[in-house]
Short mmCIF file of C-alpha atoms in Angstrom, two decimals:
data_model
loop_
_atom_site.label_atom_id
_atom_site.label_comp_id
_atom_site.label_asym_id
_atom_site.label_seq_id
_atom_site.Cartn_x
_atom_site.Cartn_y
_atom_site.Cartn_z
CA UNK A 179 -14.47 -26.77 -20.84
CA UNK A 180 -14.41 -23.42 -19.14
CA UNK A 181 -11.26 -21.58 -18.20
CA UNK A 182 -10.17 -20.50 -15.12
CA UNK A 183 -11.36 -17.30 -13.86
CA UNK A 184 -7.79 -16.97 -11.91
CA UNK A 185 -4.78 -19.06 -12.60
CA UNK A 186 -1.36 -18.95 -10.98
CA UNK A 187 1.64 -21.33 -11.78
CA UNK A 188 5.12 -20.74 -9.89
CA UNK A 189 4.08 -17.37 -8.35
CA UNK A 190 7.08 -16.03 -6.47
CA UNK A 191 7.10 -12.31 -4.63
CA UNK A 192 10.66 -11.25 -3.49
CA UNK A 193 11.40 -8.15 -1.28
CA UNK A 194 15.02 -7.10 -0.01
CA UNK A 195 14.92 -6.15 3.99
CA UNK A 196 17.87 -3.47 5.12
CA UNK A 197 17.96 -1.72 1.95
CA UNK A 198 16.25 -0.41 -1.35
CA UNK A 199 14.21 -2.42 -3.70
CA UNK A 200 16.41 -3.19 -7.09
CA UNK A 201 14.40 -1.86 -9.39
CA UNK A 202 12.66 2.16 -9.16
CA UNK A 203 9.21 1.87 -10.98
CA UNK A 204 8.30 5.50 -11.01
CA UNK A 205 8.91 9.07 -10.21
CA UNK A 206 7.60 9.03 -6.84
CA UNK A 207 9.89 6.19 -6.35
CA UNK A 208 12.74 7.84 -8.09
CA UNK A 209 12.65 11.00 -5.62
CA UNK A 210 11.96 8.83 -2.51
CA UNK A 211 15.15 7.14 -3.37
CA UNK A 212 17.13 10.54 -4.15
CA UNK A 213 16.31 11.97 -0.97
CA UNK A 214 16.83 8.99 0.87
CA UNK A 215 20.29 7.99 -0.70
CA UNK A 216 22.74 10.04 1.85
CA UNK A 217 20.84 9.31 4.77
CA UNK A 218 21.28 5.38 4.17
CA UNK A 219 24.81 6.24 3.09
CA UNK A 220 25.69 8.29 6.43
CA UNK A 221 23.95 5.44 8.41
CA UNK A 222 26.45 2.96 6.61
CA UNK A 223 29.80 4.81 6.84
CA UNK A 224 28.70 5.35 10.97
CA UNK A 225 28.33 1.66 11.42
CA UNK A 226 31.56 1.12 9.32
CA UNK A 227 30.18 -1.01 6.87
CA UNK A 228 27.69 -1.30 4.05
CA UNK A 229 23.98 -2.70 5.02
CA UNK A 230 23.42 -6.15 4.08
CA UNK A 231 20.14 -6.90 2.22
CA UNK A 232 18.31 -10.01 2.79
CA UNK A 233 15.86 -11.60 0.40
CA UNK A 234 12.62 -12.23 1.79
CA UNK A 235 10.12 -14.54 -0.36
CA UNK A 236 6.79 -13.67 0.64
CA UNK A 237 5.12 -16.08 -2.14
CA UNK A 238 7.54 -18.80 -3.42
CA UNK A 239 5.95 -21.28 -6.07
CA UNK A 240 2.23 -20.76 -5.63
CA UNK A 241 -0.14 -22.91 -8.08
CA UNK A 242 -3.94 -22.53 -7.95
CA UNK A 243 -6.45 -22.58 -10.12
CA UNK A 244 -10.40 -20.46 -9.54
CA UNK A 245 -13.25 -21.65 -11.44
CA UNK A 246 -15.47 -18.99 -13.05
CA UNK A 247 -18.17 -18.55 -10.21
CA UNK A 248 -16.24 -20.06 -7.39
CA UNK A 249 -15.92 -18.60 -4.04
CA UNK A 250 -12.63 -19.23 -2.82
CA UNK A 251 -11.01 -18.56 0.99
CA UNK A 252 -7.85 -17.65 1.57
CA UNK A 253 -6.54 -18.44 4.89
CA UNK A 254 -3.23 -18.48 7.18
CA UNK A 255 -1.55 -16.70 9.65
CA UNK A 256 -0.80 -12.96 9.86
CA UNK A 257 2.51 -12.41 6.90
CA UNK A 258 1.85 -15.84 5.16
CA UNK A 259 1.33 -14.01 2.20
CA UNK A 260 -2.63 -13.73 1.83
CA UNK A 261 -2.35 -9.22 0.77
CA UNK A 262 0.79 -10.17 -1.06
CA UNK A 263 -1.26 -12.58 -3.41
CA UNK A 264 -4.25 -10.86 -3.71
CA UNK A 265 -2.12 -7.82 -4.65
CA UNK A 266 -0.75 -9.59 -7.24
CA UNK A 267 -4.07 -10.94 -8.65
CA UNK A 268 -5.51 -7.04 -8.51
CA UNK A 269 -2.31 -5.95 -10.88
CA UNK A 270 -1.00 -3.77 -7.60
CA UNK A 271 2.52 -5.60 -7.65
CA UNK A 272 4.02 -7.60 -10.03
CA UNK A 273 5.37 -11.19 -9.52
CA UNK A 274 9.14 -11.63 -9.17
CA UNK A 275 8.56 -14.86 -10.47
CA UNK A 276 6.16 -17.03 -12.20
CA UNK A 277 2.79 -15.32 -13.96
CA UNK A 278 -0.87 -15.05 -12.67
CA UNK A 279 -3.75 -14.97 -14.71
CA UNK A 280 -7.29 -13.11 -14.04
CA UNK A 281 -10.16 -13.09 -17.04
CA UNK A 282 -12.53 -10.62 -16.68
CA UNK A 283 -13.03 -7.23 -15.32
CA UNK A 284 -11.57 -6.80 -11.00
CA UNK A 285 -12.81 -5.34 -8.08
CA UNK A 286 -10.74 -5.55 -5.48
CA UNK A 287 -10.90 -3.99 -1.94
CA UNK A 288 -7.65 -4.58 0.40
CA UNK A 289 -7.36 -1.43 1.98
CA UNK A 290 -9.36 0.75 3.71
CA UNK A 291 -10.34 3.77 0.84
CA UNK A 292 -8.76 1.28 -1.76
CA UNK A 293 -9.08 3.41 -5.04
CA UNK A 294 -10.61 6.62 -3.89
CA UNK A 295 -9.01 9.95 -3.89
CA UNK A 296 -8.69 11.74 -0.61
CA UNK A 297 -9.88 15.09 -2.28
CA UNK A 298 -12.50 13.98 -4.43
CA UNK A 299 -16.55 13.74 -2.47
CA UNK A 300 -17.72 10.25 -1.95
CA UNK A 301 -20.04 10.88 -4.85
CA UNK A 302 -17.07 11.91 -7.00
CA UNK A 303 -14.75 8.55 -6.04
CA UNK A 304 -18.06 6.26 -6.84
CA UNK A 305 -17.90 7.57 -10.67
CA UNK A 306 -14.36 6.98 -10.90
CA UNK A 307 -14.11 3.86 -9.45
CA UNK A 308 -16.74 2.40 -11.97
CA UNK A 309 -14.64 4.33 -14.69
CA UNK A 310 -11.46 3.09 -14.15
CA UNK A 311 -13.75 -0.38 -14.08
CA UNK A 312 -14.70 0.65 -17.69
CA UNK A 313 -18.24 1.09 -16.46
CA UNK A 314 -20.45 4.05 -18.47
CA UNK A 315 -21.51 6.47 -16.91
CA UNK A 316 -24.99 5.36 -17.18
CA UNK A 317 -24.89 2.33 -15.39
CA UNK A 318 -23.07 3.71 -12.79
CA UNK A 319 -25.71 6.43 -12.07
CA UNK A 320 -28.84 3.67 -12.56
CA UNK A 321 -26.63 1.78 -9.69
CA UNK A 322 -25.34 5.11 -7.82
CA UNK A 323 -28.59 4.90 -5.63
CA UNK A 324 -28.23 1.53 -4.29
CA UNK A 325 -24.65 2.04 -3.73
CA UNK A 326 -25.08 5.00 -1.32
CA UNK A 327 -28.00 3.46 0.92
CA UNK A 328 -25.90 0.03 1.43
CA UNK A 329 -22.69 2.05 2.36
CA UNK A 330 -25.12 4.36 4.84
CA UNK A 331 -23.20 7.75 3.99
CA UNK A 332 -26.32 9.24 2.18
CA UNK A 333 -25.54 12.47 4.66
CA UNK A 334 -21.95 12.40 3.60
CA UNK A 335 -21.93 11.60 0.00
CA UNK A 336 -21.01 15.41 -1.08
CA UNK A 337 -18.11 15.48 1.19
CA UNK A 338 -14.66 15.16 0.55
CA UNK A 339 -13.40 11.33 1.65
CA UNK A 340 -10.45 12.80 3.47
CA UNK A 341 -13.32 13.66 5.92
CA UNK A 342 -14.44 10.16 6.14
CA UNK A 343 -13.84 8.21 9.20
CA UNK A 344 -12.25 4.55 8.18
CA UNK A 345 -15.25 2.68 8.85
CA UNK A 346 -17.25 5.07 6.54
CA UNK A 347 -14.46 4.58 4.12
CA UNK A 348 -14.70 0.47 4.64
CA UNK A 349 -18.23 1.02 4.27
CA UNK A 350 -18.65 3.35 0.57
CA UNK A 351 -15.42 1.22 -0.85
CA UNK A 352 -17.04 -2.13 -0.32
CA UNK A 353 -20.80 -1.05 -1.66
CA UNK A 354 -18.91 0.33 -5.23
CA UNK A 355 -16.57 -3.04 -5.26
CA UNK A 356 -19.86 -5.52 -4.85
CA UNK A 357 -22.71 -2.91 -7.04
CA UNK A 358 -20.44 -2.27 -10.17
CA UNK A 359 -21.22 -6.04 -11.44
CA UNK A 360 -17.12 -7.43 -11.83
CA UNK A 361 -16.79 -10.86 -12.59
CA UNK A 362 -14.35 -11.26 -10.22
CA UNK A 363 -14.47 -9.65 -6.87
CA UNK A 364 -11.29 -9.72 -4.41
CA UNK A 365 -11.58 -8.75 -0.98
CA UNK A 366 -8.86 -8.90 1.97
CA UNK A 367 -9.62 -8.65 5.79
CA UNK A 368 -10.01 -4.91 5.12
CA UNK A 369 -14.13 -5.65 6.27
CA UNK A 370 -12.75 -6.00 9.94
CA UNK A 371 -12.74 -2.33 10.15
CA UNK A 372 -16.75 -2.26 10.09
CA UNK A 373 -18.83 -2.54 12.70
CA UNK A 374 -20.67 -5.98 13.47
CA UNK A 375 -23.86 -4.96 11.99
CA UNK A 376 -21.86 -3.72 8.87
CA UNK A 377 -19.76 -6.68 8.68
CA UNK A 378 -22.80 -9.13 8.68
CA UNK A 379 -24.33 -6.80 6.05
CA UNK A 380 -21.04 -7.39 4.28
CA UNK A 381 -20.85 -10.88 3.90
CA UNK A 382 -24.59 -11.40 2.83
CA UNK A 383 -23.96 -9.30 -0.06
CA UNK A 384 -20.93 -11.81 -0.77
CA UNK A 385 -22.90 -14.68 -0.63
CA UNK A 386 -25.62 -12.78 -3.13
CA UNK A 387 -22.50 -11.79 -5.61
CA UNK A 388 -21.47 -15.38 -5.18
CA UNK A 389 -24.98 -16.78 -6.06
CA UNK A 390 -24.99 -14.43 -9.42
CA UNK A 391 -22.45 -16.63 -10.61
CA UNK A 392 -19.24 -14.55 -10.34
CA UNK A 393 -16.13 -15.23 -8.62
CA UNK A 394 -15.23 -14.20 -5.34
CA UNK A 395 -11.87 -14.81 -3.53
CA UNK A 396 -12.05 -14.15 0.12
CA UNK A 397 -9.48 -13.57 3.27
CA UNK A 398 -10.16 -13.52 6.67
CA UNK A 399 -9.36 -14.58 9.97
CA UNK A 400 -13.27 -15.42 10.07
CA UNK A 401 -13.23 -19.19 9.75
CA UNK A 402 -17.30 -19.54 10.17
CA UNK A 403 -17.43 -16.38 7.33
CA UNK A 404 -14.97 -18.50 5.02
CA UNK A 405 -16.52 -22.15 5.58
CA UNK A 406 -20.02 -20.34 5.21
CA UNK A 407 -19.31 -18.72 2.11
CA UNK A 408 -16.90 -20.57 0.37
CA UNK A 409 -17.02 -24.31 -1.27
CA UNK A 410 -13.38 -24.36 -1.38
CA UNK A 411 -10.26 -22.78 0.54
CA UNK A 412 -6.60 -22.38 -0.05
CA UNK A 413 -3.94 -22.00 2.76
CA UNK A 414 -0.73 -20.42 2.66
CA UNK A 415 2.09 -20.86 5.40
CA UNK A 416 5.44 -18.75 5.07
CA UNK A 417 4.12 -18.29 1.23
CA UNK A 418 3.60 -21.33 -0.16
CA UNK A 419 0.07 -23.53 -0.73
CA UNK A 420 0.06 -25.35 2.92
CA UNK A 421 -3.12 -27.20 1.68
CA UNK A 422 -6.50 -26.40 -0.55
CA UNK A 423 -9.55 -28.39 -0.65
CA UNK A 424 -12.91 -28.58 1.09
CA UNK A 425 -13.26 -25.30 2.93
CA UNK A 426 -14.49 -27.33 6.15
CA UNK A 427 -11.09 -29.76 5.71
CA UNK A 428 -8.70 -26.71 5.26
CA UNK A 429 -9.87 -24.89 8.29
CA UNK A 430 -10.01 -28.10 10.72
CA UNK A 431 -6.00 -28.27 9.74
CA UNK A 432 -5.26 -25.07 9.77
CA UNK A 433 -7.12 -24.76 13.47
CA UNK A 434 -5.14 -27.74 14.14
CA UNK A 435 -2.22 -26.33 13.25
CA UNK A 436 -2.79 -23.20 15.40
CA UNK A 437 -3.07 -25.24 18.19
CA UNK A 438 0.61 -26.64 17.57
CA UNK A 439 2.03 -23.46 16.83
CA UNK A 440 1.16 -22.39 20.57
CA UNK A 441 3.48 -24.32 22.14
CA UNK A 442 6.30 -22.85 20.30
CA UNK A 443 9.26 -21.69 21.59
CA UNK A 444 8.77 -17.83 20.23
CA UNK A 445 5.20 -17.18 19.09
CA UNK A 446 6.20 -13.60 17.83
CA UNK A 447 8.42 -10.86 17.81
CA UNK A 448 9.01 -7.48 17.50
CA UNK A 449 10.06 -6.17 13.94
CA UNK A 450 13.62 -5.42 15.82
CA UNK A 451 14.02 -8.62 17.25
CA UNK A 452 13.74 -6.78 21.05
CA UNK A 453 10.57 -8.51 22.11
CA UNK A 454 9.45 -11.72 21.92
CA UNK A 455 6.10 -13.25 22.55
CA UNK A 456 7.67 -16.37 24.05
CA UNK A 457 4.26 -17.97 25.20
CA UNK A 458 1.15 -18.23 25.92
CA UNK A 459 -0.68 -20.73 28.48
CA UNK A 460 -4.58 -20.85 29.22
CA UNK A 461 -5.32 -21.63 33.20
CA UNK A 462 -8.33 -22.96 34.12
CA UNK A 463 -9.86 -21.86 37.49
CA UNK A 464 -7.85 -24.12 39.29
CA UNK A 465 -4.81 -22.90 37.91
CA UNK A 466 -4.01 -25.92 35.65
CA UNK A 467 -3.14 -25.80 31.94
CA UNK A 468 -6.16 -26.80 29.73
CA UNK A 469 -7.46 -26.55 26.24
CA UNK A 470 -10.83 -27.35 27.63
CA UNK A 471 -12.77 -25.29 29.79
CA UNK A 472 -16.56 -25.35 31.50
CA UNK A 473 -18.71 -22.36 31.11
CA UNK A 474 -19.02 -20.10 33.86
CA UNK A 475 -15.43 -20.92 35.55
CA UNK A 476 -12.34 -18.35 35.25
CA UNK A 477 -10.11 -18.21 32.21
CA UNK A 478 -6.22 -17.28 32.96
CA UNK A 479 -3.96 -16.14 30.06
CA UNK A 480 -0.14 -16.25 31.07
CA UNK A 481 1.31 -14.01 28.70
CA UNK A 482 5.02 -14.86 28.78
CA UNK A 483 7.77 -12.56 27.15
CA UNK A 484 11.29 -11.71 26.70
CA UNK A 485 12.40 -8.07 26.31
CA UNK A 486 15.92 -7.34 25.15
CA UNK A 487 15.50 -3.80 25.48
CA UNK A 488 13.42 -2.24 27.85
CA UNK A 489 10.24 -0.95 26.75
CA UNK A 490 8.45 1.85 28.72
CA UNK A 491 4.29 1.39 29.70
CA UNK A 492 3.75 -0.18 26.35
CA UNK A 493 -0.03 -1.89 25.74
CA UNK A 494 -1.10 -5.42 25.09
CA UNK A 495 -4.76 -6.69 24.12
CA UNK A 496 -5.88 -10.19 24.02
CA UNK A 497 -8.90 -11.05 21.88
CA UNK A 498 -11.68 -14.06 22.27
CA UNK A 499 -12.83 -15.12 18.71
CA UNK A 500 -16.23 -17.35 18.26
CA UNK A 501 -16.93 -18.72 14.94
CA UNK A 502 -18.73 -15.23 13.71
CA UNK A 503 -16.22 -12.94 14.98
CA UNK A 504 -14.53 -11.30 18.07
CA UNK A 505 -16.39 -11.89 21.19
CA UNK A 506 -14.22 -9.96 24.21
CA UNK A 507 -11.22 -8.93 24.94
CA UNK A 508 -8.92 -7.39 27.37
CA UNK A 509 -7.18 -4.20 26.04
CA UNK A 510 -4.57 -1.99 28.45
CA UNK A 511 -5.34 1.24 25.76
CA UNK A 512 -8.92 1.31 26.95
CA UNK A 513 -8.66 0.12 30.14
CA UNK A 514 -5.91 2.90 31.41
CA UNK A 515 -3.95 0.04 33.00
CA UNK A 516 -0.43 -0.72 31.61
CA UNK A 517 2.53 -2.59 32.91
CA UNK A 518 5.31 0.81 33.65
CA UNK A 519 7.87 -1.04 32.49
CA UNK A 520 8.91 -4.13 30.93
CA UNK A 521 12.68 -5.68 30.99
CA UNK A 522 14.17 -9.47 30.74
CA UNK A 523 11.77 -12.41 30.83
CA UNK A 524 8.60 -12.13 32.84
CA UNK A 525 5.04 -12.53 32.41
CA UNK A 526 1.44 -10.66 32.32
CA UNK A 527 -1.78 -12.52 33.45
CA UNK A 528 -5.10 -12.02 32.51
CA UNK A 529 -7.78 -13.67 34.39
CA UNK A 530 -11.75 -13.16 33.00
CA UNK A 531 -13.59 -14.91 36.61
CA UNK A 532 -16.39 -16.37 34.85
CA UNK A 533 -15.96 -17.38 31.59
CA UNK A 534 -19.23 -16.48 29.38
CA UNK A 535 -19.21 -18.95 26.49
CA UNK A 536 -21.15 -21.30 25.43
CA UNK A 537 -20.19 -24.74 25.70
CA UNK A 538 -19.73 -27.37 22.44
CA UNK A 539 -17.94 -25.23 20.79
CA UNK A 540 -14.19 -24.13 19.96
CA UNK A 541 -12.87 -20.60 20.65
CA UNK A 542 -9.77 -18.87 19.06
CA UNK A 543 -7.48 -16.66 21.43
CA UNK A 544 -5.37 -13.99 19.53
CA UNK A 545 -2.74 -11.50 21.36
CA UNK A 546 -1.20 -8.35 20.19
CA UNK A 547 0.85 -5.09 21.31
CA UNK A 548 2.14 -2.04 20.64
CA UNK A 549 4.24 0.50 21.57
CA UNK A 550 3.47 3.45 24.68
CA UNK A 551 2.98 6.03 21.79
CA UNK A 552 0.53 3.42 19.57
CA UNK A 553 2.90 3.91 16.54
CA UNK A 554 4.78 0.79 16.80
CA UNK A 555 3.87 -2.86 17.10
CA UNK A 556 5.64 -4.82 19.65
CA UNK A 557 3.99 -7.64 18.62
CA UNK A 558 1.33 -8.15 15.75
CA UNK A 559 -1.92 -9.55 16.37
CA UNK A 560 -1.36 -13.49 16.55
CA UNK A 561 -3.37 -16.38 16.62
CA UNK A 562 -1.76 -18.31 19.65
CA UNK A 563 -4.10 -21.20 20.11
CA UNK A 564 -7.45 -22.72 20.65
CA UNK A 565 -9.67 -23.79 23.72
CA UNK A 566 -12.74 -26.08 23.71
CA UNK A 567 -15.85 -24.90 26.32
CA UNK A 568 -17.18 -28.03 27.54
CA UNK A 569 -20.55 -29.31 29.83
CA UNK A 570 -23.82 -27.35 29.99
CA UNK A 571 -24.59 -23.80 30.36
CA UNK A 572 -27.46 -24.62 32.34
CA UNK A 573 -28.05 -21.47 35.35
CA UNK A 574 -25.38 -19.46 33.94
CA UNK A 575 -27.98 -16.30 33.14
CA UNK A 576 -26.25 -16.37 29.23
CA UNK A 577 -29.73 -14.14 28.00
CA UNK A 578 -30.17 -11.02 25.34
CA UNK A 579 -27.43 -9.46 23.51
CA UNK A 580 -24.90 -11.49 25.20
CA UNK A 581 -26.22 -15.12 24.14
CA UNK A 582 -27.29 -13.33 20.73
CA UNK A 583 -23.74 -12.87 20.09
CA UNK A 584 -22.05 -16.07 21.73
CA UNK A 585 -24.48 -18.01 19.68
CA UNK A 586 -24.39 -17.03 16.32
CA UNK A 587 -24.25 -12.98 15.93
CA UNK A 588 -20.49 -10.55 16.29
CA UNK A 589 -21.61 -8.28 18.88
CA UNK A 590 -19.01 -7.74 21.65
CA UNK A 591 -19.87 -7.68 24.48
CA UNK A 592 -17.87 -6.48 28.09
CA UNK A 593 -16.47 -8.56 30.69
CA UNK A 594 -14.91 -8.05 33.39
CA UNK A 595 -10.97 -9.06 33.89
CA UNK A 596 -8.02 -8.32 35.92
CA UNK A 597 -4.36 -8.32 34.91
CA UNK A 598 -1.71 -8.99 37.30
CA UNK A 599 2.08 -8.24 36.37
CA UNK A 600 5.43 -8.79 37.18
CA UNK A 601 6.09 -6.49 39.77
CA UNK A 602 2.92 -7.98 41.68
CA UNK A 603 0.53 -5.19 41.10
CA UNK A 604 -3.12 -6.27 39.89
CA UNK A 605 -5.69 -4.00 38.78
CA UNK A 606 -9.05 -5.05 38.75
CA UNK A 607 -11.33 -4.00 35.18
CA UNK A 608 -15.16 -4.28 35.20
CA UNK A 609 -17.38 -3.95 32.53
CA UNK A 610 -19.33 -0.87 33.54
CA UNK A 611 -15.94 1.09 34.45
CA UNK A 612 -14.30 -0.01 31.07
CA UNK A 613 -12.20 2.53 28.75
CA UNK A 614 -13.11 5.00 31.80
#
């Protein structure tokens, strides 16, 4: 009997909030620390008592085991603990608690650039990655080719990769994890930064790796991408193993569950605790609550909040996710139209007038914000629920790009939409003005 290609029993991760980690693993560490130690001091003495720290379990008892040449998904909401794990499988982090286990050589990709050095050309970073993958040097140049023409940065290759843009970045660090041949590969939702074409490209080359026989554990929001590719998935909630199974089982709970978690009393908040996401209600276009919708008939998102503090012309963005990817959106950064300010309880609508999707088939609606600046989330992005399109699309015009990408493809497309906020003012956004 074969053994597992990834194996963890009791895995725990523990980080302190409001103060220092307990332990100081290097030098960088140790002068970070140094420097920082009479600032936290001063900020203690002026609020006349010592910080408390709080333990915060982002993994707590995780079990799992990965057959050699499975392709596993990893699922669950935004801070479950999906980057925690997989940073823990890649040797970034160690455990607090418990021990995982991964035979065979790792490529891993969780953040954009993951493993390349900002001074070094792209050609430069390739050879080192395979290195430090105890590659020769051989194989990595009889590969080097192939690696360059699927990242599409044969013009760039000789520059430095602090030049890159992210999605170049995305693109070169993704080609070297999938060409240098690991047994098992380990990629986080770090592809979202590509472009739809890219991303597509992406997870072909997955399914290819995961055809070779290797082993291939996956996260992403993408629950078509993660039933298509994987046999089996694994969900996490708050850090523990909410379910695994049958990919297709896993994601019709976890959807399920989504759907509860909308009618929660706080959907999200602020890392302060100074605004909540208290709500979030889909209209149809009579104005009633509904979870199912006809095509071609408005779509209302009540945005409902609580700020403690007030917070000055800050942005919000509400995403429309198919089964292949992001569809449309409303975003206030590209649109030029923010709320000035926002103070107490109140709430933002967004109203698309005719709804373009196509019907028999289950949409996800995801919400996040940030700060006036951009430097600060106000809210992460968050899954807060689900909505059915019902009936026939019969005369609604659905043709080229746009029913190429509400059927199947990831191609956004833009439509038109109008918020309306608390102080009455509505501005009006359509597509061919958009980010104007």
């Amino acid at each position: 009997m074969n053994e597992p290609a990834v194996r963890a029993r009791g895995l725990g991760k523990k980080y302190l909030l409001g103060g220092s980690q307990a332990s100081v693993r290097d030098l960088r560490d140790a002068l970070r620390h140094a420097v920082a130690a009479p600032l936290r001091w001063a900020g203690r003495r002026d609020a006349g008592a010592r910080a408390t720290r709080q333990e915060f379990w982002a993994l707590r008892e995780v079990d799992f085991d990965v057959a050699p040449g499975e392709t596993v998904g990893v699922i669950g909401r935004n801070g479950a603990g999906k980057s925690t794990l997989l940073k823990i499988l890649s040797r970034i982090t160690e455990p607090t608690e418990g021990w995982a286990e991964v035979r065979g050589r790792v490529s891993s990709l969780l953040e954009v650039g993951t493993g390349f050095h900002p001074e070094l050309t792209g050609r430069e970073n390739v050879f080192l990655n395979g290195a430090i993958l105890g590659m020769r040097r051989t194989e990595i140049a009889r590969k080097f080719d192939r690696i360059v023409a699927f990242a599409e940065v044969e013009p760039f290759i000789d520059t430095p990769v602090k030049h890159y843009s992210s999605g170049m970045k995305v693109r070169l660090a993704f080609s070297v994890a999938a060409h240098l041949e690991p047994e098992v590969l380990i990629i986080d939702e770090v592809l979202a930064v590509g472009d739809a074409a890219f991303q597509a490209k992406c997870l072909g080359k997955m399914g290819e790796v995961s055809g070779e026989g290797r082993t291939v554990l996956f996260v992403s929001h993408n629950m078509s991408a993660v039933q298509t590719l994987c046999e089996r998935a694994i969900w996490l909630e708050r850090g523990q193993v909410e379910a695994e199974g049958a990919s297709g089982d896993v994601i019709q709970d976890y959807l399920g569950r989504l759907a509860e978690v909308a009618k929660a009393d706080v959907l999200a908040r602020s890392s302060d605790g100074c605004f909540e996401l208290r709500r979030v209600v889909l209209r149809n276009g009579d104005g009633r609550e509904a979870a199912a919708l006809e095509p071609g008939t408005a779509l209302t998102v009540d945005i409902e909040y609580t700020a403690r503090e007030p917070v000055e012309r800050p942005y919000l963005w509400i995403g429309i996710y198919g089964q292949h990817g992001p569809l449309f959106g409303a975003n206030m950064l590209l649109d030029g139209h923010r709320a000035d300010r926002l103070e107490g309880s109140g709430t933002i609508r967004c109203t698309f007038p005719h709804l373009p999707l196509l019907p028999q088939q289950t949409y996800l609606l995801r919400v996040g914000g940030r700060t006036a600046d951009g430097r600060h989330l106000l809210i992460p992005s968050t899954e807060v629920g689900l909505f059915r399109v019902t009936g026939r699309a019969r005369g609604l015009g659905l043709h080229g790009v746009m029913a190429d990408a509400l059927a199947g493809g990831s191609t956004p497309v833009l439509v038109p939409y109008r918020w309306e906020f608390a102080d009455g003012s509505v501005h009006e956004v359509a597509s061919e003005t958009w980010g104007k």
